[in-house]
Each structure stands twice: as C-alpha cells, then as structure tokens.
Coordinates of C-alpha atoms in Angstrom, one line a residue:
M210 CA -48.0 -47.8 15.6
S211 CA -47.8 -47.8 19.4
V212 CA -45.2 -47.6 22.1
L213 CA -45.2 -50.5 24.6
S214 CA -45.2 -49.2 28.2
G215 CA -44.0 -51.2 31.1
W216 CA -47.3 -50.6 32.8
G217 CA -49.3 -52.4 30.1
R218 CA -50.6 -49.2 28.4
T219 CA -50.0 -47.9 24.9
Q220 CA -49.5 -44.4 23.5
P221 CA -50.3 -43.2 20.0
A222 CA -47.2 -42.9 18.0
V223 CA -48.2 -42.2 14.4
S224 CA -45.2 -42.0 12.1
R225 CA -44.5 -41.7 8.4
V226 CA -42.8 -44.9 7.2
V227 CA -40.6 -44.8 4.2
T228 CA -38.5 -47.6 2.5
P229 CA -35.4 -46.3 0.8
A230 CA -33.8 -48.4 -1.9
S231 CA -30.4 -46.7 -1.9
E232 CA -28.0 -44.6 0.2
A233 CA -29.0 -41.6 -1.9
D234 CA -32.6 -42.2 -0.8
V235 CA -31.5 -42.2 2.9
T236 CA -29.6 -38.9 2.4
A237 CA -32.6 -37.3 0.8
I238 CA -34.9 -38.4 3.7
L239 CA -32.5 -36.9 6.3
E240 CA -32.2 -33.7 4.3
H241 CA -35.9 -33.1 4.3
A242 CA -36.9 -34.4 7.7
T243 CA -38.5 -31.9 10.1
R244 CA -39.8 -34.0 13.0
G245 CA -37.2 -36.6 13.8
V246 CA -36.0 -39.7 12.0
I247 CA -35.0 -43.2 13.2
A248 CA -34.2 -46.4 11.2
R249 CA -36.0 -49.7 11.8
G250 CA -35.1 -53.2 10.7
L251 CA -37.4 -56.2 11.3
G252 CA -38.9 -54.7 14.5
R253 CA -37.7 -57.4 16.9
S254 CA -36.8 -54.8 19.6
Y255 CA -39.1 -55.2 22.6
G256 CA -39.3 -51.5 23.2
D257 CA -39.5 -48.1 21.5
A258 CA -36.0 -47.8 20.1
A259 CA -37.1 -47.9 16.5
Q260 CA -40.2 -45.7 16.8
V261 CA -40.5 -41.9 16.7
A262 CA -43.9 -40.3 17.4
G263 CA -44.8 -37.8 14.7
G264 CA -41.6 -38.3 12.8
T265 CA -40.2 -40.6 10.0
V266 CA -39.3 -44.2 10.4
I267 CA -36.9 -45.5 7.8
D268 CA -37.8 -49.1 6.9
G269 CA -34.3 -50.5 6.2
R270 CA -35.4 -53.7 4.6
G271 CA -35.0 -52.1 1.1
L272 CA -31.2 -51.9 1.8
G273 CA -30.5 -55.6 1.3
G274 CA -28.0 -57.5 -0.8
I275 CA -25.3 -59.9 0.2
G276 CA -21.9 -60.0 -1.4
S277 CA -19.5 -62.9 -1.9
I278 CA -17.6 -64.2 1.1
D279 CA -13.8 -63.8 0.7
P280 CA -12.5 -67.3 1.0
G281 CA -9.3 -66.1 2.7
S282 CA -10.4 -63.5 5.2
G283 CA -14.1 -64.6 5.6
E284 CA -15.2 -61.0 5.0
V285 CA -18.5 -60.2 3.3
T286 CA -20.2 -56.9 2.6
V287 CA -23.9 -57.0 3.5
G288 CA -26.7 -54.5 3.1
A289 CA -28.0 -53.2 6.4
G290 CA -31.5 -54.4 5.6
A291 CA -30.5 -58.0 5.0
S292 CA -31.4 -60.3 7.9
I293 CA -29.1 -62.7 9.7
D294 CA -31.4 -65.4 8.4
A295 CA -30.7 -64.4 4.8
L296 CA -27.0 -64.2 5.5
L297 CA -26.9 -67.7 7.0
K298 CA -28.8 -69.1 4.1
A299 CA -26.1 -67.8 1.8
A300 CA -23.1 -68.5 4.1
V301 CA -23.7 -71.9 5.8
P302 CA -23.7 -74.0 2.6
E303 CA -20.3 -72.4 1.9
G304 CA -18.9 -73.2 5.3
W305 CA -19.3 -69.9 7.1
F306 CA -21.4 -68.8 10.2
V307 CA -22.1 -65.4 11.6
P308 CA -19.5 -64.5 14.3
V309 CA -22.2 -63.5 16.8
T310 CA -25.9 -64.2 16.7
P311 CA -28.7 -63.2 19.1
G312 CA -31.5 -65.7 19.9
T313 CA -33.4 -65.1 16.6
R314 CA -32.2 -64.9 13.0
Q315 CA -35.0 -62.4 12.3
V316 CA -32.7 -59.4 12.9
T317 CA -31.3 -57.1 10.2
I318 CA -27.6 -56.4 10.0
G319 CA -28.3 -52.7 10.7
G320 CA -30.3 -53.7 13.8
A321 CA -27.5 -56.0 14.9
I322 CA -25.1 -53.1 14.7
A323 CA -27.4 -50.5 16.3
A324 CA -27.9 -52.9 19.3
D325 CA -24.4 -54.4 19.2
V326 CA -26.1 -57.7 19.7
H327 CA -24.5 -60.5 21.7
G328 CA -24.9 -64.2 21.8
K329 CA -24.0 -67.3 23.7
N330 CA -20.3 -66.8 22.8
H331 CA -19.7 -63.3 24.3
H332 CA -17.3 -64.7 26.9
R333 CA -15.1 -65.9 24.0
D334 CA -15.9 -63.7 21.0
G335 CA -17.4 -60.5 22.2
A336 CA -20.3 -58.6 20.7
F337 CA -21.3 -58.3 17.0
C338 CA -19.5 -55.0 16.2
E339 CA -16.1 -56.5 17.2
H340 CA -16.4 -58.4 14.0
V341 CA -17.4 -55.5 11.7
S342 CA -14.4 -54.2 9.7
S343 CA -16.2 -51.1 8.4
L344 CA -19.7 -49.7 7.7
R345 CA -21.4 -47.0 5.7
L346 CA -23.1 -44.4 7.8
V347 CA -25.4 -41.8 6.5
T348 CA -25.8 -38.8 8.9
P349 CA -27.5 -35.4 8.5
T350 CA -24.0 -34.0 7.8
G351 CA -23.1 -36.5 5.1
A352 CA -22.3 -40.1 4.3
M353 CA -19.1 -41.7 5.4
T354 CA -17.3 -45.0 5.8
V355 CA -16.2 -45.7 9.4
G356 CA -14.5 -48.5 11.2
P357 CA -12.3 -49.3 14.2
E358 CA -9.5 -47.5 12.4
A359 CA -11.4 -45.0 10.2
D360 CA -13.1 -42.5 12.5
P361 CA -13.3 -44.9 15.5
E362 CA -15.3 -42.4 17.5
A363 CA -18.2 -42.5 15.0
F364 CA -17.9 -46.3 14.6
W365 CA -18.0 -47.1 18.3
G366 CA -20.7 -44.5 18.9
T367 CA -22.8 -46.3 16.2
A368 CA -22.0 -49.7 17.7
G369 CA -24.9 -50.1 20.2
G370 CA -25.9 -46.5 19.6
M371 CA -29.5 -47.4 18.9
G372 CA -29.6 -45.6 15.6
L373 CA -28.9 -42.2 17.1
T374 CA -25.7 -41.4 15.2
G375 CA -26.8 -42.2 11.7
V376 CA -28.4 -44.7 9.3
V377 CA -26.2 -47.8 8.5
T378 CA -26.6 -48.8 4.9
E379 CA -24.1 -51.6 4.6
A380 CA -21.4 -53.3 6.6
T381 CA -18.4 -55.6 6.1
I382 CA -18.4 -58.5 8.5
R383 CA -15.7 -61.1 9.3
M384 CA -17.5 -64.5 9.2
L385 CA -16.6 -67.6 11.2
P386 CA -15.4 -70.7 9.3
I387 CA -17.3 -74.0 10.1
E388 CA -16.9 -77.5 8.9
T389 CA -20.4 -78.8 9.6
D390 CA -24.0 -77.5 10.2
R391 CA -24.0 -79.1 13.6
V392 CA -23.1 -78.1 17.2
L393 CA -21.6 -80.6 19.6
V394 CA -23.4 -79.9 22.9
D395 CA -22.9 -80.9 26.5
T396 CA -25.9 -80.5 28.9
D397 CA -25.9 -80.4 32.7
R398 CA -28.8 -80.0 35.1
C399 CA -27.9 -77.8 38.1
A400 CA -29.8 -78.1 41.3
D401 CA -29.7 -74.4 42.2
L402 CA -28.3 -71.0 41.1
D403 CA -25.0 -71.4 43.0
E404 CA -24.3 -74.6 41.2
A405 CA -25.2 -73.1 37.8
M406 CA -23.0 -70.0 38.2
A407 CA -20.1 -72.0 39.6
A408 CA -20.3 -74.4 36.6
M409 CA -20.4 -71.5 34.2
A410 CA -17.5 -69.6 35.8
T411 CA -15.3 -72.7 35.7
T412 CA -16.2 -74.4 32.5
S413 CA -17.6 -71.8 30.0
D414 CA -14.1 -70.8 28.8
D415 CA -13.8 -74.4 27.5
Y416 CA -16.7 -73.9 25.1
R417 CA -17.3 -71.3 22.4
Y418 CA -21.0 -71.2 23.4
S419 CA -22.5 -71.3 26.9
V420 CA -26.0 -70.5 28.2
A421 CA -28.2 -71.5 31.1
W422 CA -32.0 -71.7 31.3
I423 CA -33.0 -70.5 34.8
D424 CA -36.1 -71.4 36.6
C425 CA -36.9 -68.0 38.2
M426 CA -40.1 -69.3 39.8
A427 CA -38.4 -71.9 42.0
K428 CA -37.9 -71.0 45.7
G429 CA -35.8 -72.1 48.7
A430 CA -33.1 -74.7 48.1
R431 CA -34.2 -74.9 44.4
L432 CA -33.9 -71.2 43.8
G433 CA -32.5 -70.6 40.3
R434 CA -32.2 -74.2 39.3
A435 CA -30.9 -74.4 35.8
V436 CA -30.2 -76.4 32.7
L437 CA -26.7 -75.5 31.4
T438 CA -26.1 -76.0 27.7
Q439 CA -22.6 -75.5 26.3
G440 CA -21.1 -76.4 22.9
D441 CA -18.9 -75.8 19.9
H442 CA -19.3 -76.2 16.2
A443 CA -18.8 -79.8 15.4
T444 CA -15.9 -80.8 13.1
R445 CA -16.4 -83.1 10.2
D446 CA -14.6 -85.9 12.1
E447 CA -17.1 -85.6 14.9
L448 CA -20.1 -86.4 12.7
P449 CA -21.3 -90.0 12.2
A450 CA -19.4 -91.5 9.2
A451 CA -22.5 -91.6 7.1
D452 CA -23.0 -87.8 7.4
R453 CA -19.4 -86.6 6.7
G454 CA -19.8 -86.4 3.0
R455 CA -23.0 -84.4 2.8
G456 CA -23.1 -80.6 2.4
L457 CA -24.0 -78.1 5.0
A458 CA -27.6 -77.1 5.3
S459 CA -28.8 -73.7 6.3
P460 CA -31.3 -73.4 9.1
S461 CA -34.8 -74.4 8.1
A462 CA -37.9 -72.2 7.9
P463 CA -40.5 -72.3 10.7
R464 CA -42.2 -75.6 11.0
L465 CA -45.0 -74.5 13.2
K466 CA -47.1 -71.4 13.5
V467 CA -49.1 -70.0 16.4
P468 CA -52.5 -69.5 14.7
M469 CA -54.0 -66.9 16.9
V470 CA -53.3 -64.7 20.0
A471 CA -53.5 -66.9 23.0
P472 CA -56.4 -66.3 25.3
R473 CA -55.8 -64.2 28.4
G474 CA -54.8 -66.4 31.3
L475 CA -53.0 -69.1 29.3
V476 CA -49.6 -67.7 30.5
S477 CA -50.3 -67.8 34.2
K478 CA -48.3 -68.6 37.3
A479 CA -49.8 -72.1 37.4
S480 CA -49.1 -72.8 33.8
I481 CA -45.5 -71.5 34.0
L482 CA -44.8 -73.5 37.2
A483 CA -46.0 -76.6 35.5
F484 CA -43.9 -75.9 32.4
N485 CA -40.7 -75.1 34.4
E486 CA -41.1 -78.4 36.3
A487 CA -41.5 -80.4 33.1
W488 CA -38.6 -78.6 31.4
F489 CA -36.2 -79.2 34.2
R490 CA -37.2 -82.8 34.6
K491 CA -36.9 -83.4 30.9
A492 CA -33.3 -82.3 30.8
P493 CA -30.6 -84.9 31.3
A494 CA -28.7 -84.7 34.5
H495 CA -25.5 -84.9 32.4
R496 CA -25.1 -85.5 28.7
K497 CA -22.0 -85.1 26.6
G498 CA -21.5 -84.9 22.9
E499 CA -25.0 -84.5 21.5
L500 CA -25.1 -83.3 17.9
V501 CA -27.7 -80.5 17.4
S502 CA -28.5 -78.6 14.3
I503 CA -27.4 -74.9 14.3
G504 CA -31.0 -73.8 14.0
A505 CA -32.1 -75.8 17.0
F506 CA -29.1 -74.7 19.1
F507 CA -29.0 -71.0 18.3
H508 CA -32.6 -70.1 17.3
P509 CA -35.1 -72.5 18.8
L510 CA -37.9 -70.0 18.8
D511 CA -37.5 -69.4 15.1
F512 CA -39.0 -72.9 14.5
V513 CA -42.3 -71.4 15.6
A514 CA -43.7 -68.5 13.5
D515 CA -45.5 -65.8 15.6
W516 CA -44.4 -67.4 18.8
N517 CA -44.9 -64.1 20.6
L518 CA -48.7 -64.6 20.3
L519 CA -48.4 -67.1 23.0
Y520 CA -48.1 -64.3 25.5
G521 CA -51.7 -63.2 24.8
P522 CA -53.2 -59.9 23.9
R523 CA -51.4 -57.9 26.6
G524 CA -47.9 -58.9 25.4
V525 CA -44.6 -59.2 27.3
V526 CA -41.7 -57.2 28.8
Q527 CA -38.3 -58.6 28.4
Y528 CA -36.0 -57.3 31.1
Q529 CA -32.3 -57.9 30.5
L530 CA -29.7 -56.8 32.9
A531 CA -25.9 -57.0 33.1
V532 CA -23.8 -56.8 36.2
P533 CA -20.0 -57.0 36.7
D534 CA -18.4 -59.9 38.4
A535 CA -18.1 -57.9 41.6
G536 CA -21.9 -57.6 41.6
E537 CA -22.7 -61.2 40.9
D538 CA -24.8 -61.4 44.1
A539 CA -27.2 -59.1 42.4
V540 CA -28.2 -61.9 40.0
R541 CA -29.3 -64.0 43.0
R542 CA -31.2 -61.0 44.5
C543 CA -32.9 -60.3 41.2
I544 CA -34.1 -63.9 40.9
E545 CA -35.3 -63.8 44.5
L546 CA -37.3 -60.7 43.8
V547 CA -38.9 -62.3 40.7
S548 CA -39.6 -65.5 42.6
D549 CA -41.2 -63.7 45.6
S550 CA -43.1 -61.2 43.5
G551 CA -45.8 -63.5 42.2
V552 CA -45.2 -62.2 38.7
P553 CA -45.0 -65.1 36.3
N554 CA -41.6 -65.5 34.5
F555 CA -41.9 -67.5 31.4
L556 CA -38.2 -67.6 30.5
G557 CA -35.0 -66.8 32.3
V558 CA -31.7 -67.0 30.5
L559 CA -28.2 -66.5 32.1
K560 CA -25.0 -66.0 30.3
R561 CA -21.4 -65.0 31.0
F562 CA -20.1 -61.8 29.4
G563 CA -16.4 -61.3 28.5
S564 CA -14.7 -58.0 28.2
A565 CA -16.7 -55.0 27.0
D566 CA -16.0 -53.5 23.6
A567 CA -15.5 -49.8 23.0
G568 CA -19.1 -49.0 22.1
I569 CA -20.3 -45.9 23.9
L570 CA -23.8 -47.4 24.6
S571 CA -22.9 -51.1 24.0
F572 CA -24.7 -53.2 26.6
P573 CA -22.3 -56.0 27.6
I574 CA -19.9 -55.5 30.5
E575 CA -17.6 -58.2 31.8
G576 CA -19.6 -60.3 34.2
W577 CA -23.2 -61.8 34.0
T578 CA -26.3 -61.1 32.1
L579 CA -29.8 -62.3 32.9
A580 CA -32.8 -62.0 30.6
L581 CA -36.4 -62.3 31.9
D582 CA -39.6 -62.6 30.0
L583 CA -42.4 -61.1 32.1
P584 CA -46.0 -61.1 30.8
L585 CA -47.8 -57.8 31.1
G586 CA -50.8 -57.6 33.3
P587 CA -49.9 -58.4 36.9
S588 CA -50.4 -55.4 39.2
E589 CA -47.1 -56.2 40.9
L590 CA -45.1 -55.8 37.7
P591 CA -44.4 -52.1 37.8
A592 CA -43.0 -52.2 41.3
L593 CA -41.0 -55.3 40.5
L594 CA -39.3 -53.6 37.5
D595 CA -38.5 -50.5 39.5
R596 CA -36.9 -52.6 42.3
L597 CA -34.9 -54.5 39.7
D598 CA -33.6 -51.2 38.2
E599 CA -32.5 -50.0 41.6
L600 CA -30.8 -53.2 42.4
V601 CA -29.0 -53.4 39.1
A602 CA -27.9 -49.8 39.2
A603 CA -26.5 -50.2 42.7
A604 CA -24.5 -53.2 41.6
G605 CA -22.8 -51.1 38.9
G606 CA -24.9 -52.8 36.2
R607 CA -27.3 -51.7 33.4
V608 CA -30.3 -52.8 31.4
Y609 CA -30.3 -53.5 27.7
L610 CA -31.7 -50.5 25.9
A611 CA -32.6 -52.6 22.8
K612 CA -35.2 -54.4 25.0
D613 CA -36.3 -51.5 27.3
A614 CA -39.6 -49.8 27.2
R615 CA -39.9 -48.2 30.7
L616 CA -36.6 -47.5 32.4
D617 CA -36.7 -44.5 34.8
P618 CA -34.4 -41.9 33.1
R619 CA -32.7 -41.1 36.4
H620 CA -30.9 -44.4 36.3
L621 CA -29.5 -43.9 32.8
P622 CA -26.3 -41.9 33.7
D623 CA -25.3 -44.5 36.3
M624 CA -25.9 -47.4 33.9
Y625 CA -24.3 -45.7 30.9
P626 CA -21.7 -43.3 32.2
R627 CA -20.4 -42.3 28.8
L628 CA -23.5 -40.3 27.7
A629 CA -21.5 -37.1 27.4
E630 CA -19.3 -38.8 24.7
L631 CA -22.4 -39.8 22.8
R632 CA -23.9 -36.3 23.0
A633 CA -20.7 -34.8 21.7
L634 CA -20.6 -37.2 18.8
R635 CA -24.2 -36.4 18.0
E636 CA -23.4 -32.7 18.0
R637 CA -20.8 -33.4 15.4
L638 CA -22.8 -35.8 13.2
D639 CA -26.3 -34.4 13.8
P640 CA -26.1 -30.8 15.1
D641 CA -29.8 -30.1 14.4
G642 CA -31.0 -33.2 16.2
V643 CA -32.7 -34.8 13.2
L644 CA -32.0 -38.4 14.5
T645 CA -34.1 -39.3 17.5
S646 CA -36.5 -42.0 18.7
D647 CA -39.2 -42.5 21.3
L648 CA -36.6 -44.2 23.5
A649 CA -34.2 -41.3 23.1
R650 CA -36.9 -38.8 24.0
R651 CA -38.1 -40.9 27.0
L652 CA -34.7 -41.3 28.5
G653 CA -33.3 -37.9 27.5
V654 CA -30.4 -39.4 25.5

C-alpha cells in the first residue's frame, strides 16, 4: 500500500488488513490493536484517510447486508460495508432513492458517513448524515448506538469524522421516494463564470439537483465558462405514455472498461484544451425537460470501469474547496490561478452548498464548492496547490479532507475551527489513541 503525495511521490505504508464479519470481530480487533487502526470501505478516497502505516486497516466490506425499506417512513438499516450501488439496486425497483449521493455509487455506507458525503442537492437536502436516523459505532471503549438525539456529540463527531471516532458497523437511513428511474433535466450553456454563478444563485433553489461543469482552462472573457445542469426526479406523468407502466430499473453496470493505464502524456494541456472546447460546444445553449436515467445523471463515470487509469501512471490529485458566500470571489481567483498556472485541469465541478450540518469535521459550509482534477507530474503543481490553500483559508473556506493528500497542517485550525471538540470526543471514546490514520498523523488531528 502507498500514500499518495501531492508532490507525485509515494511513501511505504505497509499495513495489516483484516476483514471482520461482525461487530464482535471489530470489537476484538480494537481490543488487540497496538499500532493504530482505521476502517476502509471501497477505497475511493483520493488521499490517505483510510490508510495507517504500520497499523491495521479494517476492510469494512464484510459488514454488508441491506434490510427492508419501511414503506411508511422510508427507513432502511444497512450494513456499513454495503455500497450505495448495492443499496440502489435493492431500493430503486421499489421506488426509493438514496437521499444524498456523491458522484460515484462505489462508496460504502460507512465511507459515506465518515466523509459525510454531499451531492448535487446539498443546497436543498444537506449532506448524507442529515438523513441518518442512527448508527452503530464500535469504539475502543465499547459499542454503542448513536444518533442526532442519542449521544449527538458522538454522532456528529462521527459524521465527517474520517473514521477517527470509531468504526461504523451499520446505519439506519431515511430514503427518498421516487416515482420513476428518470431525472427531468434542464441544461444551460454559460459564457463565463459570472453568468454561471449568477444562474446558480438565482435558479438552483428551483431544482433539487444543480451542478455546473467549469472550463478551468479558459481565459479572458471566457474564464470559467460552464455547462449548468439542473433537474428533479421525474414523476410518472412526465414520462412518455408508453413508459408509464414499466417498472423502475436500477442503474446498470459499467458498459465500458479502460483496458490499461493510459500512456504518459495522454492527459496533457493540449488534449484537455481540445476536450473542453468540444464538451462546451456539444452542450445545448438551452434545453429544457430532457429525460435522463438516474445512472447517467448522478454517476456518469460509473459507466466506465477503471476510468481512473485514463490519468496515466502518475495519477491525479482532486482538490475540492468550499468557501462561504462572502468569499465567493475566491472561486474566481482559484480558477484564475489554475488557468494561469499551466497545470492541466481535466475536470472542474461547481456546486452550491446550503446550510452546514452539525458535523465537527463535516466539509460543506453554506456557499460554494469547487472540485478540480489535476494530473500529477507538472512541476508547477505543488506551488499551485499551496497558493490555493492560502487563498481558500483567507476566504474563510476549507478543503475536503476525504480527498486531501497534501494539505499543510498549519491551515487545518483555520479551515476546521472545531478541532478541540473532536479531540475532546476522541479522548472520551478512544483515550489510548487506538484509532488513527496517515491523514490524522500528517495533519496532527
């Protein structure tokens, strides 16, 4: 195993990996651990949050299982090792959808809680843990059931807590009722960043889901040009008459597979400039009411297995920031920095965040979030990331720890000012410091 560094290097991080099949197994692992323990789901974090050099990694995939969905409340109890993909396969045909989903279905429920994941609907529905009624948490001091009312301190410390308060073994989630397996989508092409942000600020509340693809390579008058996509779950009456009687289909498996690691140089400034131009021109200037499958709308990358291999042998850093509304100019300045740096940016995604939840380390804050995929390799990358950190911190913002692999620890207290609360909670739940990770050690959490 290795820890990805923002500078394109790797460090040895040999760990013992164990796969418990029950809560009792997790308890035994914590009781006998001597060099640090952290839980891991499907490994989709871009950084080192689920690695612990020299310690024990708990592979949570053995803690699966999906219960029946209560037809009245929509609640379902799910093992922490079950994936959102598995939950959707069980739930969509019965007329239910996950209340919040990130951009991939290949995330476990435990991972979704540890990162308090967000989606295209945060401005309306908040983050994942706002829809969790309760969860089972195994700590070095014992196992417990926690929730927003039952030990809220432990619950909200675990929500977004990066696995540092305990190991989640199962959770009860409130699902979202849907009538169809389609999303009714409106698309608008925006000439620049100002137009995109103005459109999102004025129209996103009219939609449950809102997201903009941003061209972070464009310059001048075209800086931050965007394709804004907004939608809601389609009702049965909004389907063509011929489709109204059919059942709901869960998202399909990947249709394509990247056969090998792309050669070095495929993801270059020239290739990304060409792709961005084609993608922007392909989008309609304005289109209303397009019916799109839930898989294509929420998880387009999941149609391609091993899509990450397209980044080549060096890999990628995903840098995701959030800034409050008062710091919205920081979004423009971040995009200007990327555009001027010469570092290719394969993907830029802009979303609105609604009110923050009570999670001590939960990432979303009311305002804006921008995610950037930056291929490793360019010599300018380390300095660019450092400048982005300084800009975001000065704007009262933060970076997403679930995707971080290189943040300077000195920025952490400014970005996450409730660290003292987390440390006090960890002292109560884990006084001997059994739970840790490479991320926690690197940042001094």
